[in-house]
Short mmCIF file of N, CA, C and O in Angstrom, two decimals:
data_model
loop_
_atom_site.label_atom_id
_atom_site.label_comp_id
_atom_site.label_asym_id
_atom_site.label_seq_id
_atom_site.Cartn_x
_atom_site.Cartn_y
_atom_site.Cartn_z
N MET A 1 4.36 -27.64 -29.52
CA MET A 1 4.96 -27.04 -28.95
C MET A 1 5.10 -25.78 -28.97
O MET A 1 6.04 -25.16 -29.47
N ALA A 2 4.81 -24.68 -27.81
CA ALA A 2 4.82 -23.30 -28.19
C ALA A 2 6.25 -22.92 -27.64
O ALA A 2 6.52 -23.45 -26.53
N THR A 3 6.99 -21.89 -28.33
CA THR A 3 8.10 -21.37 -27.43
C THR A 3 8.30 -20.25 -26.72
O THR A 3 7.09 -19.46 -27.23
N LYS A 4 8.84 -20.00 -25.97
CA LYS A 4 8.70 -18.54 -25.11
C LYS A 4 9.61 -17.41 -26.02
O LYS A 4 10.48 -17.84 -26.50
N PRO A 5 9.08 -16.21 -25.96
CA PRO A 5 9.83 -15.27 -26.75
C PRO A 5 10.79 -14.72 -25.91
O PRO A 5 10.71 -14.96 -24.80
N PRO A 6 11.95 -14.35 -26.55
CA PRO A 6 13.04 -13.92 -25.81
C PRO A 6 12.62 -12.67 -25.12
O PRO A 6 11.63 -11.99 -25.31
N PRO A 7 13.52 -12.81 -23.76
CA PRO A 7 13.28 -11.39 -22.89
C PRO A 7 13.50 -10.13 -23.42
O PRO A 7 14.36 -10.14 -24.56
N PRO A 8 12.86 -9.16 -23.26
CA PRO A 8 13.17 -7.79 -23.70
C PRO A 8 14.58 -7.31 -23.45
O PRO A 8 15.13 -7.75 -22.34
N PRO A 9 14.90 -6.46 -24.32
CA PRO A 9 16.47 -6.01 -23.90
C PRO A 9 16.59 -5.13 -22.65
O PRO A 9 15.79 -4.69 -22.12
N ARG A 10 17.62 -5.40 -22.00
CA ARG A 10 17.88 -5.08 -20.80
C ARG A 10 18.45 -3.46 -20.73
O ARG A 10 19.09 -2.90 -21.77
N LYS A 11 17.84 -2.44 -19.95
CA LYS A 11 17.81 -0.89 -19.97
C LYS A 11 19.26 -0.77 -19.49
O LYS A 11 19.99 -1.28 -18.67
N GLY A 12 20.15 0.02 -20.01
CA GLY A 12 21.14 0.02 -19.71
C GLY A 12 21.94 1.67 -20.59
O GLY A 12 21.42 1.84 -21.42
N LYS A 13 23.12 2.05 -20.39
CA LYS A 13 23.63 3.12 -20.95
C LYS A 13 24.38 2.74 -22.23
O LYS A 13 24.42 3.80 -22.91
N GLY A 14 24.49 1.53 -22.35
CA GLY A 14 24.82 1.12 -23.52
C GLY A 14 24.32 1.00 -24.85
O GLY A 14 24.48 0.96 -25.94
N ASN A 15 22.84 0.90 -24.37
CA ASN A 15 22.03 0.85 -25.54
C ASN A 15 21.32 2.01 -25.69
O ASN A 15 20.19 2.27 -24.84
N PRO A 16 21.25 2.85 -26.71
CA PRO A 16 20.70 4.12 -26.73
C PRO A 16 19.25 4.06 -27.15
O PRO A 16 18.37 4.94 -26.57
N LEU A 17 18.88 2.86 -27.63
CA LEU A 17 17.24 2.65 -27.65
C LEU A 17 16.63 2.39 -26.21
O LEU A 17 15.31 2.37 -26.19
N THR A 18 17.15 2.00 -25.41
CA THR A 18 16.56 1.67 -23.92
C THR A 18 17.17 2.28 -22.86
O THR A 18 16.41 2.28 -21.59
N THR A 19 17.60 3.23 -23.10
CA THR A 19 18.00 4.61 -21.85
C THR A 19 16.82 5.15 -21.49
O THR A 19 16.02 5.35 -22.23
N SER A 20 16.90 5.44 -20.38
CA SER A 20 15.85 5.84 -19.72
C SER A 20 15.62 7.40 -19.92
O SER A 20 16.96 8.01 -19.92
N LYS A 21 14.67 8.09 -19.90
CA LYS A 21 14.97 9.48 -20.52
C LYS A 21 14.12 10.27 -19.32
O LYS A 21 14.20 11.53 -19.34
N LYS A 22 14.52 9.71 -18.03
CA LYS A 22 14.09 10.26 -16.79
C LYS A 22 15.36 10.90 -16.36
O LYS A 22 15.02 11.79 -15.59
N GLY A 23 16.31 10.93 -16.66
CA GLY A 23 17.51 11.34 -16.26
C GLY A 23 18.02 10.64 -15.06
O GLY A 23 17.80 9.63 -14.58
N ASP A 24 19.21 11.54 -14.41
CA ASP A 24 19.74 10.49 -13.22
C ASP A 24 19.23 10.49 -12.03
O ASP A 24 18.28 11.32 -12.00
N PRO A 25 19.15 9.66 -11.30
CA PRO A 25 18.07 9.72 -9.85
C PRO A 25 18.85 10.83 -8.93
O PRO A 25 19.76 10.94 -9.29
N PRO A 26 17.97 11.13 -8.20
CA PRO A 26 18.28 12.24 -7.02
C PRO A 26 19.47 11.80 -6.26
O PRO A 26 19.77 10.41 -6.02
N LYS A 27 20.26 12.85 -5.90
CA LYS A 27 21.52 12.44 -5.25
C LYS A 27 20.81 11.80 -3.47
O LYS A 27 19.66 12.39 -3.07
N THR A 28 21.65 11.28 -2.39
CA THR A 28 21.06 10.78 -1.39
C THR A 28 20.94 11.94 -0.78
O THR A 28 19.79 11.73 0.06
N THR A 29 21.78 12.95 -0.65
CA THR A 29 21.29 14.29 0.02
C THR A 29 19.76 14.92 -0.17
O THR A 29 19.25 15.64 0.66
N GLU A 30 19.43 14.79 -1.41
CA GLU A 30 18.09 15.31 -1.83
C GLU A 30 17.09 14.48 -1.51
O GLU A 30 15.65 15.02 -1.23
N THR A 31 17.19 13.23 -1.04
CA THR A 31 16.08 12.14 -0.56
C THR A 31 15.94 11.83 0.78
O THR A 31 15.21 11.39 1.31
N ARG A 32 17.03 12.50 1.54
CA ARG A 32 16.77 12.36 3.02
C ARG A 32 15.59 12.91 3.90
O ARG A 32 14.99 12.24 4.39
N SER A 33 14.97 14.00 3.19
CA SER A 33 13.78 14.23 3.83
C SER A 33 12.49 13.76 3.58
O SER A 33 11.62 14.06 4.12
N ASN A 34 12.60 12.83 2.74
CA ASN A 34 11.05 12.28 2.15
C ASN A 34 11.09 10.89 2.95
O ASN A 34 10.20 10.16 2.80
N LEU A 35 11.83 10.43 4.27
CA LEU A 35 12.06 9.37 4.74
C LEU A 35 11.66 9.78 6.22
O LEU A 35 11.85 8.81 6.99
N ASN A 36 11.35 10.96 6.64
CA ASN A 36 10.79 11.25 7.88
C ASN A 36 9.47 10.19 8.50
O ASN A 36 8.73 10.17 7.69
N LYS A 37 9.58 9.83 9.65
CA LYS A 37 8.29 9.01 9.94
C LYS A 37 7.18 10.28 10.10
O LYS A 37 7.70 11.03 10.93
N PRO A 38 5.83 9.83 10.22
CA PRO A 38 5.11 10.77 10.70
C PRO A 38 4.88 10.75 12.52
O PRO A 38 5.14 10.09 13.15
N GLU A 39 4.50 11.64 12.54
CA GLU A 39 3.94 12.13 14.14
C GLU A 39 3.20 10.90 14.74
O GLU A 39 2.54 10.60 13.99
N PRO A 40 3.55 10.50 16.07
CA PRO A 40 2.84 9.64 16.41
C PRO A 40 1.31 10.17 16.96
O PRO A 40 1.15 11.19 17.21
N GLY A 41 0.46 9.23 16.58
CA GLY A 41 -0.99 9.69 16.65
C GLY A 41 -1.68 10.67 15.40
O GLY A 41 -2.94 10.73 15.34
N LYS A 42 -1.01 10.82 14.68
CA LYS A 42 -1.23 11.47 13.20
C LYS A 42 -1.76 10.43 12.21
O LYS A 42 -1.33 9.37 12.38
N THR A 43 -2.92 10.95 12.09
CA THR A 43 -3.82 9.99 10.85
C THR A 43 -2.95 10.24 9.29
O THR A 43 -2.98 11.09 8.95
N VAL A 44 -3.14 9.01 8.64
CA VAL A 44 -2.51 8.94 7.25
C VAL A 44 -3.72 8.03 6.85
O VAL A 44 -4.11 7.25 7.28
N ASP A 45 -3.45 8.45 5.22
CA ASP A 45 -4.55 7.55 4.62
C ASP A 45 -4.14 5.74 4.25
O ASP A 45 -2.74 5.57 4.53
N MET A 46 -5.08 5.12 3.84
CA MET A 46 -4.63 3.59 3.63
C MET A 46 -5.56 3.33 2.38
O MET A 46 -6.63 4.17 2.30
N ASN A 47 -4.95 2.96 1.59
CA ASN A 47 -5.43 2.69 0.25
C ASN A 47 -5.43 1.23 -0.39
O ASN A 47 -4.58 0.70 -0.54
N PHE A 48 -6.42 0.44 -0.49
CA PHE A 48 -6.29 -0.78 -0.82
C PHE A 48 -7.77 -1.24 -1.42
O PHE A 48 -8.65 -0.68 -1.03
N LYS A 49 -7.73 -2.49 -2.22
CA LYS A 49 -9.11 -2.82 -2.80
C LYS A 49 -9.37 -4.07 -2.16
O LYS A 49 -8.86 -4.95 -1.58
N VAL A 50 -10.69 -4.17 -1.92
CA VAL A 50 -11.40 -5.34 -1.34
C VAL A 50 -12.75 -5.69 -2.35
O VAL A 50 -13.30 -4.69 -2.86
N PRO A 51 -13.12 -6.85 -2.23
CA PRO A 51 -14.27 -7.22 -2.94
C PRO A 51 -15.80 -6.46 -2.83
O PRO A 51 -15.78 -5.94 -1.41
N ALA A 52 -16.36 -5.72 -3.71
CA ALA A 52 -17.49 -5.32 -3.04
C ALA A 52 -18.44 -5.57 -2.11
O ALA A 52 -19.26 -4.98 -1.39
N GLU A 53 -18.77 -6.78 -2.39
CA GLU A 53 -19.69 -7.40 -1.18
C GLU A 53 -19.17 -7.34 0.05
O GLU A 53 -19.47 -7.00 1.16
N PHE A 54 -17.66 -7.51 -0.11
CA PHE A 54 -17.06 -7.23 1.57
C PHE A 54 -17.20 -5.76 2.01
O PHE A 54 -17.61 -5.73 2.95
N LYS A 55 -16.93 -4.84 0.80
CA LYS A 55 -17.16 -3.22 1.49
C LYS A 55 -18.41 -3.46 1.97
O LYS A 55 -18.82 -2.71 3.08
N ARG A 56 -19.49 -3.58 1.22
CA ARG A 56 -21.20 -3.38 1.45
C ARG A 56 -21.52 -3.88 2.88
O ARG A 56 -21.69 -3.40 3.63
N ASP A 57 -20.82 -5.18 3.27
CA ASP A 57 -21.16 -5.96 4.65
C ASP A 57 -20.41 -5.05 5.70
O ASP A 57 -20.94 -5.11 6.82
N PHE A 58 -19.16 -4.68 5.28
CA PHE A 58 -18.44 -4.16 6.46
C PHE A 58 -18.84 -2.79 6.85
O PHE A 58 -19.21 -2.57 7.91
N LYS A 59 -19.29 -2.29 5.53
CA LYS A 59 -19.95 -0.47 5.98
C LYS A 59 -21.41 -0.77 6.64
O LYS A 59 -21.34 -0.13 7.82
N ILE A 60 -22.04 -1.80 6.40
CA ILE A 60 -23.37 -2.39 7.14
C ILE A 60 -22.99 -2.76 8.54
O ILE A 60 -23.93 -2.10 9.44
N THR A 61 -22.01 -3.58 8.56
CA THR A 61 -21.75 -3.91 9.98
C THR A 61 -21.33 -2.61 10.81
O THR A 61 -21.77 -2.44 12.10
N ALA A 62 -20.75 -1.97 10.50
CA ALA A 62 -20.31 -0.68 11.03
C ALA A 62 -21.31 0.27 11.55
O ALA A 62 -21.50 0.55 12.77
N ALA A 63 -22.17 0.58 10.36
CA ALA A 63 -23.72 1.31 10.56
C ALA A 63 -24.54 0.75 11.84
O ALA A 63 -24.98 1.32 12.70
N ILE A 64 -24.58 -0.78 11.73
CA ILE A 64 -25.48 -1.52 12.80
C ILE A 64 -25.05 -1.32 14.13
O ILE A 64 -25.65 -1.10 15.21
N HIS A 65 -23.75 -1.28 14.18
CA HIS A 65 -23.20 -1.07 15.54
C HIS A 65 -22.65 0.35 15.91
O HIS A 65 -22.45 0.57 17.15
N GLY A 66 -23.42 1.38 15.33
CA GLY A 66 -22.94 2.71 15.34
C GLY A 66 -21.64 3.31 15.62
O GLY A 66 -21.23 4.20 16.47
N ILE A 67 -20.63 2.88 14.53
CA ILE A 67 -19.29 2.98 14.96
C ILE A 67 -18.75 3.55 13.44
O ILE A 67 -19.82 2.91 12.47
N THR A 68 -17.81 4.07 13.04
CA THR A 68 -17.01 4.38 12.09
C THR A 68 -16.54 3.23 11.47
O THR A 68 -16.09 2.20 12.12
N GLN A 69 -16.53 2.96 10.21
CA GLN A 69 -15.81 1.88 9.74
C GLN A 69 -14.31 2.22 9.72
O GLN A 69 -13.37 0.88 10.28
N LYS A 70 -13.61 2.89 9.98
CA LYS A 70 -12.21 3.60 11.10
C LYS A 70 -12.15 2.64 12.25
O LYS A 70 -11.18 2.02 12.52
N ASP A 71 -13.37 3.09 13.15
CA ASP A 71 -13.14 2.46 14.21
C ASP A 71 -13.27 0.99 14.38
O ASP A 71 -12.58 0.05 15.19
N LEU A 72 -14.13 0.41 13.45
CA LEU A 72 -14.33 -0.99 13.42
C LEU A 72 -12.98 -1.66 12.81
O LEU A 72 -12.81 -2.94 13.38
N LEU A 73 -12.29 -0.96 11.67
CA LEU A 73 -11.33 -1.74 11.11
C LEU A 73 -10.23 -1.73 12.46
O LEU A 73 -9.54 -2.81 12.81
N MET A 74 -10.04 -0.72 13.26
CA MET A 74 -9.26 -0.43 14.31
C MET A 74 -9.20 -1.56 15.22
O MET A 74 -8.22 -2.14 16.03
N GLU A 75 -10.55 -2.17 15.60
CA GLU A 75 -11.02 -2.58 16.81
C GLU A 75 -10.61 -4.09 16.60
O GLU A 75 -10.00 -4.74 16.93
N ILE A 76 -10.88 -4.42 14.99
CA ILE A 76 -10.70 -5.69 14.55
C ILE A 76 -9.06 -5.69 14.68
O ILE A 76 -8.79 -7.02 14.71
N PHE A 77 -8.28 -4.91 14.18
CA PHE A 77 -7.03 -5.15 14.16
C PHE A 77 -6.52 -5.56 15.37
O PHE A 77 -5.50 -6.36 15.57
N ARG A 78 -6.85 -4.27 16.32
CA ARG A 78 -6.69 -4.67 17.71
C ARG A 78 -6.65 -6.20 18.11
O ARG A 78 -5.60 -6.46 19.02
N GLU A 79 -7.67 -6.40 18.10
CA GLU A 79 -8.06 -7.90 18.72
C GLU A 79 -7.46 -9.08 18.08
O GLU A 79 -6.87 -10.12 18.68
N TRP A 80 -7.24 -8.72 16.88
CA TRP A 80 -6.27 -9.75 15.72
C TRP A 80 -4.75 -9.72 16.43
O TRP A 80 -4.28 -10.91 16.47
N SER A 81 -4.36 -8.59 16.66
CA SER A 81 -2.98 -8.54 17.22
C SER A 81 -2.90 -9.25 18.30
O SER A 81 -1.95 -9.81 18.72
N GLN A 82 -3.81 -9.07 19.28
CA GLN A 82 -3.64 -9.74 20.54
C GLN A 82 -3.65 -11.15 20.64
O GLN A 82 -2.84 -11.68 21.45
N ARG A 83 -4.63 -11.85 19.85
CA ARG A 83 -4.79 -13.17 19.74
C ARG A 83 -3.42 -13.62 19.07
O ARG A 83 -2.85 -14.69 19.32
N ASN A 84 -2.86 -12.94 18.15
CA ASN A 84 -1.73 -13.23 17.25
C ASN A 84 -0.29 -12.83 17.45
O ASN A 84 0.53 -13.25 17.13
N GLY A 85 -0.15 -12.25 18.40
CA GLY A 85 0.76 -11.67 19.22
C GLY A 85 1.48 -11.05 18.13
O GLY A 85 2.50 -10.34 17.97
#
């Protein structure tokens, strides 16, 4: 029967071998500016992976209907949201 290896040592200030070399985290006052919401209507990037066959089919479908992939995705999401509340 195989045994599980022990978990790696926890990082902390007490262990010089595992302490972070990145330094202290930024202060709360230094990070407040990075939490602003984008303006309504502003476009932002989405980045996710899909199977290659799905991407090809999605692209072909958009081209057949003469719309952009972005417009197709937005229309599909709009309809899905209406049906699923």
